[in-house]
PDB file of C-alpha atoms in Angstrom:
ATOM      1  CA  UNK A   1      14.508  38.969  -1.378  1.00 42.00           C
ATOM      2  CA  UNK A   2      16.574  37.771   1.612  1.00 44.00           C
ATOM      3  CA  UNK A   3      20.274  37.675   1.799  1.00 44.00           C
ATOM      4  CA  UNK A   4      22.809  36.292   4.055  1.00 44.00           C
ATOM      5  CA  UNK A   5      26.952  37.191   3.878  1.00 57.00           C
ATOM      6  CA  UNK A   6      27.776  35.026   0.411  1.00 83.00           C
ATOM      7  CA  UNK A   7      24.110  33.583  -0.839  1.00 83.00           C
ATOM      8  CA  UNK A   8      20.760  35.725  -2.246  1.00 81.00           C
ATOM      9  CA  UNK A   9      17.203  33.983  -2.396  1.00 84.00           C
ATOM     10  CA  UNK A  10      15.574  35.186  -5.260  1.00 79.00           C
ATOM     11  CA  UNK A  11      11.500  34.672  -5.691  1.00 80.00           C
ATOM     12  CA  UNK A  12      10.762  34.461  -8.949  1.00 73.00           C
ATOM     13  CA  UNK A  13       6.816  34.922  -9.308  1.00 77.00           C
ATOM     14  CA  UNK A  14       4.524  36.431 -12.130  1.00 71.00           C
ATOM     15  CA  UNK A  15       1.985  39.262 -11.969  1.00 63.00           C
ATOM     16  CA  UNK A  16      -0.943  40.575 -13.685  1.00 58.00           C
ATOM     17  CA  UNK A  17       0.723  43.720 -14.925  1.00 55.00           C
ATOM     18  CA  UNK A  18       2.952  41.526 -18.012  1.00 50.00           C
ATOM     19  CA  UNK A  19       0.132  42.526 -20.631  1.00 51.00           C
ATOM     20  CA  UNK A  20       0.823  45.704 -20.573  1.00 49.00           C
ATOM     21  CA  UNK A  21       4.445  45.236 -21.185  1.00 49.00           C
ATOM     22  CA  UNK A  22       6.283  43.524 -24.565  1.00 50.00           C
ATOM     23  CA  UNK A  23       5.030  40.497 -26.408  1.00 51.00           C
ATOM     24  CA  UNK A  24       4.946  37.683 -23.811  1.00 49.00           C
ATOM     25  CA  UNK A  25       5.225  34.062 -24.317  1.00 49.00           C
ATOM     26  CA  UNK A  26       3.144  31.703 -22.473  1.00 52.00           C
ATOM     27  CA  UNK A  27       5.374  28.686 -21.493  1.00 53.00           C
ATOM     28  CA  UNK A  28       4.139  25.099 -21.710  1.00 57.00           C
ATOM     29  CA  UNK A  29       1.961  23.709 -19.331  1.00 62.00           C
ATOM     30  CA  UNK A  30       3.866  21.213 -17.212  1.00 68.00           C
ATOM     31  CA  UNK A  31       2.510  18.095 -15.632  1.00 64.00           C
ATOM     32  CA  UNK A  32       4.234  15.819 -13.632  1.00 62.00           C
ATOM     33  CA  UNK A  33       3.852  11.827 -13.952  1.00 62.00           C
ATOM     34  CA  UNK A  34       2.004  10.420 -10.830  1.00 61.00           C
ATOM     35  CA  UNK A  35       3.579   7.403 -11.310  1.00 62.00           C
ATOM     36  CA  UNK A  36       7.050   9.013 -10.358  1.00 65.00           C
ATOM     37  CA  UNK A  37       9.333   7.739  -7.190  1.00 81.00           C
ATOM     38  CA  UNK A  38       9.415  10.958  -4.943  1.00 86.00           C
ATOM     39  CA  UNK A  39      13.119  11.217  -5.206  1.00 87.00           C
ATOM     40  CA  UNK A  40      12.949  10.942  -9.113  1.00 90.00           C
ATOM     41  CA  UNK A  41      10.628  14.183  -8.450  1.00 92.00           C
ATOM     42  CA  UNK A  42      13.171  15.884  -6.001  1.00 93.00           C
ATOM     43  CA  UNK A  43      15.794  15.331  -8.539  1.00 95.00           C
ATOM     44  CA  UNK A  44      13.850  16.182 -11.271  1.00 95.00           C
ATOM     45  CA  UNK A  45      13.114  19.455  -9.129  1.00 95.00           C
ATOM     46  CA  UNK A  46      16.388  20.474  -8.296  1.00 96.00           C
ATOM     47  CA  UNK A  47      17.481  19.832 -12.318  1.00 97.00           C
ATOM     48  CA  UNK A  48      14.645  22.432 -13.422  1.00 97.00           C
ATOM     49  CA  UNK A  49      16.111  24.684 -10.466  1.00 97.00           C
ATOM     50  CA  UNK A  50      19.446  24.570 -11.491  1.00 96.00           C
ATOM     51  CA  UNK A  51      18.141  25.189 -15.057  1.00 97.00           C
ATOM     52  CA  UNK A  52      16.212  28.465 -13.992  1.00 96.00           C
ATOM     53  CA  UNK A  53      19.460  29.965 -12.582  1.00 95.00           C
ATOM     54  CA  UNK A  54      21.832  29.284 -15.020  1.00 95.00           C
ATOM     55  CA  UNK A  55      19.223  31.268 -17.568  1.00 96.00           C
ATOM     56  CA  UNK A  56      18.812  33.894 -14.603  1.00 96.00           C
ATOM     57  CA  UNK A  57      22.542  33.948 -14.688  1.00 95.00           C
ATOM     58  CA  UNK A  58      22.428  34.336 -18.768  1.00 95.00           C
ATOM     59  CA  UNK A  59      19.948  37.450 -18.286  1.00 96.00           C
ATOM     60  CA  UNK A  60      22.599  39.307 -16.490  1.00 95.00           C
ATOM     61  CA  UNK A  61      25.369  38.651 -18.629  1.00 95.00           C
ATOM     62  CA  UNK A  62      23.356  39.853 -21.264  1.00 96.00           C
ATOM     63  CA  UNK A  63      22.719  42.769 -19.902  1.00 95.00           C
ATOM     64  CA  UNK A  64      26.325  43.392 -18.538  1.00 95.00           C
ATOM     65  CA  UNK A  65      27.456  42.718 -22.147  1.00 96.00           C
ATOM     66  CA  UNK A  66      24.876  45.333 -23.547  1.00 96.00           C
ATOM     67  CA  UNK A  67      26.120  47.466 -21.216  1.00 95.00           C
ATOM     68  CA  UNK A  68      29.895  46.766 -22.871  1.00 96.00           C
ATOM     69  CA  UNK A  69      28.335  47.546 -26.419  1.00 97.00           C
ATOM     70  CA  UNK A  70      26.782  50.601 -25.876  1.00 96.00           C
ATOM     71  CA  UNK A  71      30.112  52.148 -24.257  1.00 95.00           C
ATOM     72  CA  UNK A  72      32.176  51.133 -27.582  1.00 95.00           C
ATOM     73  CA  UNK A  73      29.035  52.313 -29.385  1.00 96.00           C
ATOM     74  CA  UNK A  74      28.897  48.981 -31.309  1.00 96.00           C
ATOM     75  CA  UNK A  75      26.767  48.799 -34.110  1.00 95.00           C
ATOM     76  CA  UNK A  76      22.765  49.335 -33.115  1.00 96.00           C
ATOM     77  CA  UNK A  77      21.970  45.841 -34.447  1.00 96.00           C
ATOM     78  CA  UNK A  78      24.366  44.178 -32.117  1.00 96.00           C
ATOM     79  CA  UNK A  79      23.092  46.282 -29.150  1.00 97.00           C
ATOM     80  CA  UNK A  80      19.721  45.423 -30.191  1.00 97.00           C
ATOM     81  CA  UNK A  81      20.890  41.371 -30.544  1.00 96.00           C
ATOM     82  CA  UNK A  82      22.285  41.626 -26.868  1.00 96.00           C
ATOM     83  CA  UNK A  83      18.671  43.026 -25.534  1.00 96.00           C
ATOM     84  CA  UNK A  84      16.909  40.464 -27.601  1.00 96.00           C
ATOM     85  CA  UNK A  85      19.065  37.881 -25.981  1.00 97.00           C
ATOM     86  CA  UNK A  86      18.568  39.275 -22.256  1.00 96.00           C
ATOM     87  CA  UNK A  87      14.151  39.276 -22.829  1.00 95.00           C
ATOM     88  CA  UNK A  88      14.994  35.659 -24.388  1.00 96.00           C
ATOM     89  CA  UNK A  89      16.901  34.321 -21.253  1.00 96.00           C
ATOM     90  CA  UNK A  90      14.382  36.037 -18.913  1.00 94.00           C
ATOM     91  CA  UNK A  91      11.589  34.168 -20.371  1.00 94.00           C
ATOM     92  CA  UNK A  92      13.544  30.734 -20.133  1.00 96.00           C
ATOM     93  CA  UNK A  93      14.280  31.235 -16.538  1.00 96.00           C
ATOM     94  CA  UNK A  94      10.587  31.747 -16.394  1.00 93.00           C
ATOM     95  CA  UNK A  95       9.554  28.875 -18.551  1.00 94.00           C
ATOM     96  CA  UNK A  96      12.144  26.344 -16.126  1.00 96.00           C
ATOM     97  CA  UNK A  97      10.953  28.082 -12.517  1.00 95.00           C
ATOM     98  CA  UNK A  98       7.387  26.882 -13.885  1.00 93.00           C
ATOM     99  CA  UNK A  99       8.436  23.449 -14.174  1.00 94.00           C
ATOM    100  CA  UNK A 100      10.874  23.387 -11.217  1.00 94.00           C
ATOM    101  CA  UNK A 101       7.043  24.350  -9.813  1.00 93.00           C
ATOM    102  CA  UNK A 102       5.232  22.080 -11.446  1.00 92.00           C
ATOM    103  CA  UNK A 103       7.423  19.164  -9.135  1.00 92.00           C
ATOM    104  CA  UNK A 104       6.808  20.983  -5.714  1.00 92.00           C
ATOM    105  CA  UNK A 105       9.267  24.051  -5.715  1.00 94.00           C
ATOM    106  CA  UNK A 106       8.770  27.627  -4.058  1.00 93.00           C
ATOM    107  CA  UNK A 107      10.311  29.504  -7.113  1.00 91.00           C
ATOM    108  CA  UNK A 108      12.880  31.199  -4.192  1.00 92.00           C
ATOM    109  CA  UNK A 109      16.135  29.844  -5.860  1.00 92.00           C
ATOM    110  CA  UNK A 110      19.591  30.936  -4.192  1.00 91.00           C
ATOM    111  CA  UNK A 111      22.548  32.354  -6.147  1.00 90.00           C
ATOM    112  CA  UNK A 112      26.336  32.989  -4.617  1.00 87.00           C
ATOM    113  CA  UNK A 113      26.387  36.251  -4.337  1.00 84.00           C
ATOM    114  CA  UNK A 114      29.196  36.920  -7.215  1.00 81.00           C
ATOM    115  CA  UNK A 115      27.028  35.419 -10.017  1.00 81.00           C
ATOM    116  CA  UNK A 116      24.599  38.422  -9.022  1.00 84.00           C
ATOM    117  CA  UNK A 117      27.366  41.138  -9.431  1.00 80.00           C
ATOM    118  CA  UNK A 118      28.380  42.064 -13.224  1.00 74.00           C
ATOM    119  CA  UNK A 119      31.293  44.276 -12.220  1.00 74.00           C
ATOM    120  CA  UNK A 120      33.857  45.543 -14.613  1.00 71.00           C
ATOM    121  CA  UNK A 121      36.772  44.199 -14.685  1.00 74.00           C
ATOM    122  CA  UNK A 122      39.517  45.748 -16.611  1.00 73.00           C
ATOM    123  CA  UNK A 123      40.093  47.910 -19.890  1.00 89.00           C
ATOM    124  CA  UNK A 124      36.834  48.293 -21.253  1.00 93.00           C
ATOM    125  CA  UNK A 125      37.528  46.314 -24.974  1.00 94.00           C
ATOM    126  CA  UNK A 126      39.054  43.382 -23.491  1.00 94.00           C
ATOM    127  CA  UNK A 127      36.838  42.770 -21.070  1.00 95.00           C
ATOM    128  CA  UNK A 128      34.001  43.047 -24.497  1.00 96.00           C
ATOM    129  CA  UNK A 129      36.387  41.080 -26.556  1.00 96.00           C
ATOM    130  CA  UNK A 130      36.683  38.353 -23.537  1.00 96.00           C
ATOM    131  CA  UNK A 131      32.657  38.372 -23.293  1.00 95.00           C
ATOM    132  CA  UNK A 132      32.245  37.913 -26.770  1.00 97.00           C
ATOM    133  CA  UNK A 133      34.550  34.918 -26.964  1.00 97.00           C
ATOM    134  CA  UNK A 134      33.526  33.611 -23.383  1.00 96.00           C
ATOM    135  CA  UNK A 135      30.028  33.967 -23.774  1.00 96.00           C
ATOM    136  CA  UNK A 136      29.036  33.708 -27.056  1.00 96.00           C
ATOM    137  CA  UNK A 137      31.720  31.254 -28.976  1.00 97.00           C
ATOM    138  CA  UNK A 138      31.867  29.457 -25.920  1.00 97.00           C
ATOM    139  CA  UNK A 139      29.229  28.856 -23.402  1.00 97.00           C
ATOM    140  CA  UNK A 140      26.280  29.113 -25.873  1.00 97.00           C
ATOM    141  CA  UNK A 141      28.234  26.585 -28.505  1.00 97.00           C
ATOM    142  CA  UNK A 142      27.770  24.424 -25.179  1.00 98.00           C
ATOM    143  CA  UNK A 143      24.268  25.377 -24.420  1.00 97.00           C
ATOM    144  CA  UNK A 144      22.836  24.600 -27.555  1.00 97.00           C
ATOM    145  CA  UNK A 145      24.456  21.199 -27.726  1.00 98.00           C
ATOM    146  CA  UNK A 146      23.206  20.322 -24.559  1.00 98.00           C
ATOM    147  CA  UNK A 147      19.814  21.252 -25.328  1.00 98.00           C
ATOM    148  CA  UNK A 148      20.070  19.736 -29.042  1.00 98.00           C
ATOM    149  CA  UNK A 149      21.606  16.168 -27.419  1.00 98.00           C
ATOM    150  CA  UNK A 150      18.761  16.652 -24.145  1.00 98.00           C
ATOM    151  CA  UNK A 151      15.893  16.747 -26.876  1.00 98.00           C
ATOM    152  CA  UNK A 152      17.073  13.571 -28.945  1.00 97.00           C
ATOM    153  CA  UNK A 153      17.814  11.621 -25.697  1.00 97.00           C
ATOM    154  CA  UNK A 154      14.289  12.185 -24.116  1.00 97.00           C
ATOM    155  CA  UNK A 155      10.606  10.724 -24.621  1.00 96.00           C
ATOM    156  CA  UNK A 156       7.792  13.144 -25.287  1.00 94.00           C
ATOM    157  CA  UNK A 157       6.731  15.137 -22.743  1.00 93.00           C
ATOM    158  CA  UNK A 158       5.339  18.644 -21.498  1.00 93.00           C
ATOM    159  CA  UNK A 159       9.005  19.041 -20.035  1.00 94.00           C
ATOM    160  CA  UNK A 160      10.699  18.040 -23.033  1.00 95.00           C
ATOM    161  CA  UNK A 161       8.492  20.943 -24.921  1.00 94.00           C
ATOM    162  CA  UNK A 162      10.107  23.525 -22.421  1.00 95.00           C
ATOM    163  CA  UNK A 163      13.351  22.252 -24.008  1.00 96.00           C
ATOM    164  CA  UNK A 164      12.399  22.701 -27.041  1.00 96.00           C
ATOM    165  CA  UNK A 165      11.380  26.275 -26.784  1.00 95.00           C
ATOM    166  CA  UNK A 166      14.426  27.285 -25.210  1.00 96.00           C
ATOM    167  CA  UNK A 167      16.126  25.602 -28.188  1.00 96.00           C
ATOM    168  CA  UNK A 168      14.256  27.707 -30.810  1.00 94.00           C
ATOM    169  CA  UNK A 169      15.932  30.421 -29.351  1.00 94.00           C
ATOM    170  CA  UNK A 170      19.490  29.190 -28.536  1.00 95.00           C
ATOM    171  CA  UNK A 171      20.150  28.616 -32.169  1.00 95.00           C
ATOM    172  CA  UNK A 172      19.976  32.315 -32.984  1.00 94.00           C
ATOM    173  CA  UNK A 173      22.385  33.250 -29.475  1.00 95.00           C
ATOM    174  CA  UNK A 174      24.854  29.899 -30.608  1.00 95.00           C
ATOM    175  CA  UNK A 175      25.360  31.705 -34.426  1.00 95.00           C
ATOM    176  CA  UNK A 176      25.538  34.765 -33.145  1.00 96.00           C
ATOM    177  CA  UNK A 177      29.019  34.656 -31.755  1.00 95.00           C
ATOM    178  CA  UNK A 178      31.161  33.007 -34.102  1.00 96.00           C
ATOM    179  CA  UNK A 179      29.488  35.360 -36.845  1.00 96.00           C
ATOM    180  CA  UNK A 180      30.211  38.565 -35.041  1.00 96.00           C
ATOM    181  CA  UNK A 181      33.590  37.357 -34.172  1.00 96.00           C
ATOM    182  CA  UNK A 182      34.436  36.695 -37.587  1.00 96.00           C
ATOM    183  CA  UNK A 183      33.041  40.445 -38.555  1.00 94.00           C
ATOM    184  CA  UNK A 184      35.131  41.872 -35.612  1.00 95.00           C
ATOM    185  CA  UNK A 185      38.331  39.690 -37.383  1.00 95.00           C
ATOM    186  CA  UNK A 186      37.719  40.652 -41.374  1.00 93.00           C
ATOM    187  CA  UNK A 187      36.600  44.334 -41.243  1.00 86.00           C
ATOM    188  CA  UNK A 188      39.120  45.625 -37.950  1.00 79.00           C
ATOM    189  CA  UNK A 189      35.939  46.979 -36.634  1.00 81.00           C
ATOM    190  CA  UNK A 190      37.223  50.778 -34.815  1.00 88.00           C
ATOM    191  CA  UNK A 191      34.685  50.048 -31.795  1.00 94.00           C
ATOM    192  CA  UNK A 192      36.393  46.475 -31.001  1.00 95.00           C
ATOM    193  CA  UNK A 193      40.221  46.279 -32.371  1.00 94.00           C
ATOM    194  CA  UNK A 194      41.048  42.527 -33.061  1.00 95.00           C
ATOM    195  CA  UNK A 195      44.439  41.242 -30.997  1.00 94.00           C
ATOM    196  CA  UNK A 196      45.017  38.585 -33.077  1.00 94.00           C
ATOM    197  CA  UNK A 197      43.988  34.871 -33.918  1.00 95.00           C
ATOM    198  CA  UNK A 198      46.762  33.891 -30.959  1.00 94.00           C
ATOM    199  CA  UNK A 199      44.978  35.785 -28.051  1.00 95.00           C
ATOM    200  CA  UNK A 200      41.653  35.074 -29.048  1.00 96.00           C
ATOM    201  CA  UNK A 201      42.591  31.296 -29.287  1.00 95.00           C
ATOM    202  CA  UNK A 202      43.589  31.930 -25.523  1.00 95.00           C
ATOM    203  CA  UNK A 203      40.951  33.387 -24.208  1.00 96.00           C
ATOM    204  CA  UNK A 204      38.694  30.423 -25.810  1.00 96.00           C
ATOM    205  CA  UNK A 205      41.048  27.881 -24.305  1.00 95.00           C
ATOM    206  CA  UNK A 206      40.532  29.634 -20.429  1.00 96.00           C
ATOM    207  CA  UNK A 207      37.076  29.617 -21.086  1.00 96.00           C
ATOM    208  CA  UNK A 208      37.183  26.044 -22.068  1.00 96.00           C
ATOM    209  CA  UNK A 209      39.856  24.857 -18.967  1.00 96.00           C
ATOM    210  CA  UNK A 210      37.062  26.383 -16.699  1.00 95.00           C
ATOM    211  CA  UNK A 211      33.863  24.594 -18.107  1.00 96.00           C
ATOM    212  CA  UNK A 212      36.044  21.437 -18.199  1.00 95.00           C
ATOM    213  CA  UNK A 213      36.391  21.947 -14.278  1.00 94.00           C
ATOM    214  CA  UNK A 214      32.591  22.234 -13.522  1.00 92.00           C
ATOM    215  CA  UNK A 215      30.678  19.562 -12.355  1.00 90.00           C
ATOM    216  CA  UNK A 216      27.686  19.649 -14.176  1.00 92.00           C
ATOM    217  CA  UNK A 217      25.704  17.062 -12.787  1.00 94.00           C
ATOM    218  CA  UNK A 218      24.950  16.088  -9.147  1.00 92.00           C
ATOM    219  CA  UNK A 219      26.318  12.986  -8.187  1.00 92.00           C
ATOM    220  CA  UNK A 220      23.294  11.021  -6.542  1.00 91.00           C
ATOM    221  CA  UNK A 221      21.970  11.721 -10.116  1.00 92.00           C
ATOM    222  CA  UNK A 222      24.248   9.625 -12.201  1.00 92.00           C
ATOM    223  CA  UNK A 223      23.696   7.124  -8.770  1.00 92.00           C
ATOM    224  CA  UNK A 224      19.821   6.932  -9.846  1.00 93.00           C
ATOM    225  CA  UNK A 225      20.347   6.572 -13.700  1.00 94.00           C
ATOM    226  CA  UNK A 226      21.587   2.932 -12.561  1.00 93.00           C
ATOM    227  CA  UNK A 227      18.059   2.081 -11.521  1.00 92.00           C
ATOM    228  CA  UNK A 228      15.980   1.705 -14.591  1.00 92.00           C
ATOM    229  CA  UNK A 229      12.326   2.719 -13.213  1.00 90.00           C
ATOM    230  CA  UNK A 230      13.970   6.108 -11.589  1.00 92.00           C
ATOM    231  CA  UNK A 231      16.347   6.738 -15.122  1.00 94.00           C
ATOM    232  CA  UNK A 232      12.575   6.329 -16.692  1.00 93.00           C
ATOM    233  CA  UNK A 233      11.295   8.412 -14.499  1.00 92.00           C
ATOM    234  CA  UNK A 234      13.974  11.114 -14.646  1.00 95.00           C
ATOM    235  CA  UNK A 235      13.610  10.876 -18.340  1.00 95.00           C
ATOM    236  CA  UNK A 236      10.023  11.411 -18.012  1.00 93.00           C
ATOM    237  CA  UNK A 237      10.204  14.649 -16.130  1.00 94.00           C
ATOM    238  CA  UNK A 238      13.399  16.204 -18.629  1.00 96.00           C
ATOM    239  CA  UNK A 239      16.448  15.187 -16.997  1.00 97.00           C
ATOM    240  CA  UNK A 240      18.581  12.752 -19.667  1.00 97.00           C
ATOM    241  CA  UNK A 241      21.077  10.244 -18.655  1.00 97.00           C
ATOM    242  CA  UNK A 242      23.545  12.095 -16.429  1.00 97.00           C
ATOM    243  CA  UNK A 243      26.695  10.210 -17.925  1.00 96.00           C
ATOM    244  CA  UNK A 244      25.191  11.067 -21.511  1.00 97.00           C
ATOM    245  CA  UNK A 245      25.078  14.120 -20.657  1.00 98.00           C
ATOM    246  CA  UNK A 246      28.715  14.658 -19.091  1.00 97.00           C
ATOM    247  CA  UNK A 247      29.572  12.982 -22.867  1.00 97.00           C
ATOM    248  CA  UNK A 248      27.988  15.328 -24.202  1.00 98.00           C
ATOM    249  CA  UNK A 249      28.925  18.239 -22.307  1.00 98.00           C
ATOM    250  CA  UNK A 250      32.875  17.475 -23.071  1.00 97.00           C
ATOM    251  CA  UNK A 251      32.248  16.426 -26.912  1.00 98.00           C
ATOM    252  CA  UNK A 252      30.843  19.968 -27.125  1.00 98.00           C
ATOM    253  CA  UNK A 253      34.304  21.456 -25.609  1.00 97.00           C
ATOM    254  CA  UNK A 254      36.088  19.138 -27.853  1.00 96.00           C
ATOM    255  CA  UNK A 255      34.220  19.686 -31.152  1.00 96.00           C
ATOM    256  CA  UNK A 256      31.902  22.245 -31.545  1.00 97.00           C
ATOM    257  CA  UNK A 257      34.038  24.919 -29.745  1.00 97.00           C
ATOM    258  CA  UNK A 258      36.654  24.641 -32.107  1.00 96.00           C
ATOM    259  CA  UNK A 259      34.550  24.271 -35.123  1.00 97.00           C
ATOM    260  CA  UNK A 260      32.737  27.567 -33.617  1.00 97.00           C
ATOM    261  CA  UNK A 261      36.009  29.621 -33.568  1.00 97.00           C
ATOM    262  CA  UNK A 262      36.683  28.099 -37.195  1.00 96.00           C
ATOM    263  CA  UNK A 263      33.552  29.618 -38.213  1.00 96.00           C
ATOM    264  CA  UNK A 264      35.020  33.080 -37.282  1.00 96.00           C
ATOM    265  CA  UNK A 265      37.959  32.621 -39.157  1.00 95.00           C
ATOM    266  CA  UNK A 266      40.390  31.481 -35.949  1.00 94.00           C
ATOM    267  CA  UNK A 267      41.583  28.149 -36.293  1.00 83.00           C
ATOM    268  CA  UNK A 268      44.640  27.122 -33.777  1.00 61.00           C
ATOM    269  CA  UNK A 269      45.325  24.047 -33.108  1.00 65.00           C
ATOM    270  CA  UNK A 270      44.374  22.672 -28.866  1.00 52.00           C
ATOM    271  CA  UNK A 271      41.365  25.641 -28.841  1.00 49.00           C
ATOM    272  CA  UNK A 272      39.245  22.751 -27.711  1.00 51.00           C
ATOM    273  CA  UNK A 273      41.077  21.636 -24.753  1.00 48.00           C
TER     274      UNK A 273
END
């Protein structure tokens, strides 16, 4: 690991030592199409990059939010949910590193330095109660559309099978929050207290403004998607259409965020944006 004052490199390799540890998944093999234009590969590279640390990113939330649920002493089944979650995001930053490889990457991927530090940030059960909504109402709603609207929009492929197997596992971490929410709401759990349909409606609409202000594709990538041959071969290596995918992206702010929150019970009117 090297650092420098605001950015970590992190190598992300695999040893011989993981079958002696839990249960591990073997991703899909990956294979690149010859036929690709070398920048349709770099972009295609950097996507799968950009992938791995966003699930990197998901492992330590995870594991900061476990950390939450044991302190309230949460149920064991929703401690056990959050660990579950944290093994499942390690293997998908695993599963897109080996793809992002698989196009000519190093697997040394550089994070800002805060998206690396899980510090606490106020009174413990707001902070869970903001993670909960943030996280797991929120940002997974989002990730599972992405993924569901990614695997309709592409052809077949070895990359596209990645996708998929993430997917598997984003349905359980997408139900997961609007069902404990709602729990939380209808039983006035003693390790979370509930503040209300109001505040929770608020936190979901910060969460929201600050997704909405993320640019989540790069611009030379919408640039390509206007040449047909590189949009093919973007396609081909798992990258959709990068306007389809901003459409996307926002439809899932606008719909299924609300609908998520409905699910829990909470329905207020402008949750979605």
């Amino acid at each position: 690991m090297s650092s420098t004052e605001r950015t970590v490199s992190l190598s992300f390799e695999r040893s011989t030592t993981a079958r002696f540890g839990t249960r591990v998944v073997a991703p899909p093999r990956v294979h690149p199409d010859p036929s690709a234009a070398e920048h349709a590969v770099r972009a295609a590279r950097r996507a799968w990059e950009d992938r791995a640390r966003q699930e990197y990113v998901g492992v330590l939330l995870m594991r900061h939010v476990h950390g939450l649920l044991v302190d309230v002493n949460a149920p064991m089944d929703v401690q056990e949910a959050a660990l579950a979650f944290a093994l499942e995001e390690q293997r998908h930053t695993a599963m897109c590193v080996d793809a992002a490889r698989s196009l000519g990457s190093d697997g040394v991927l550089a994070f800002a330095l805060p998206e690396l530090q899980r510090r606490r940030r106020g009174a413990l059960h707001e902070e869970l109660l903001d993670q909960i909504v943030g996280l797991f109402v929120v940002s997974e709603t989002v990730a599972l559309d992405l993924l569901v609207f990614s695997l309709r929009s592409l052809p077949r492929s070895t990359y596209r099978d990645v996708l998929r197997a993430i997917a598997r596992d984003e349905v359980g971490h997408a139900r997961f929050g609007p069902a404990l929410l709602g729990e939380i709401r209808a039983s006035g759990a003693p390790w979370l207290p509930y503040p209300g349909d109001a505040a929770v409606a608020e936190l979901a609409r910060d969460h929201v403004a600050r997704m909405r202000a993320r640019d989540v594709v790069h611009e030379d990538e919408r640039a390509m998607f206007a040449d047909p041959a590189l949009g093919a071969a973007l396609r081909a290596l798992g990258v959709p259409v990068a306007n389809d995918f901003v459409r996307a992206y926002h439809r899932s702010l606008d719909v299924s965020v609300p609908a998520a929150l409905a699910r829990a019970g909470v329905v207020v009117e402008g949750a979605g944006g």
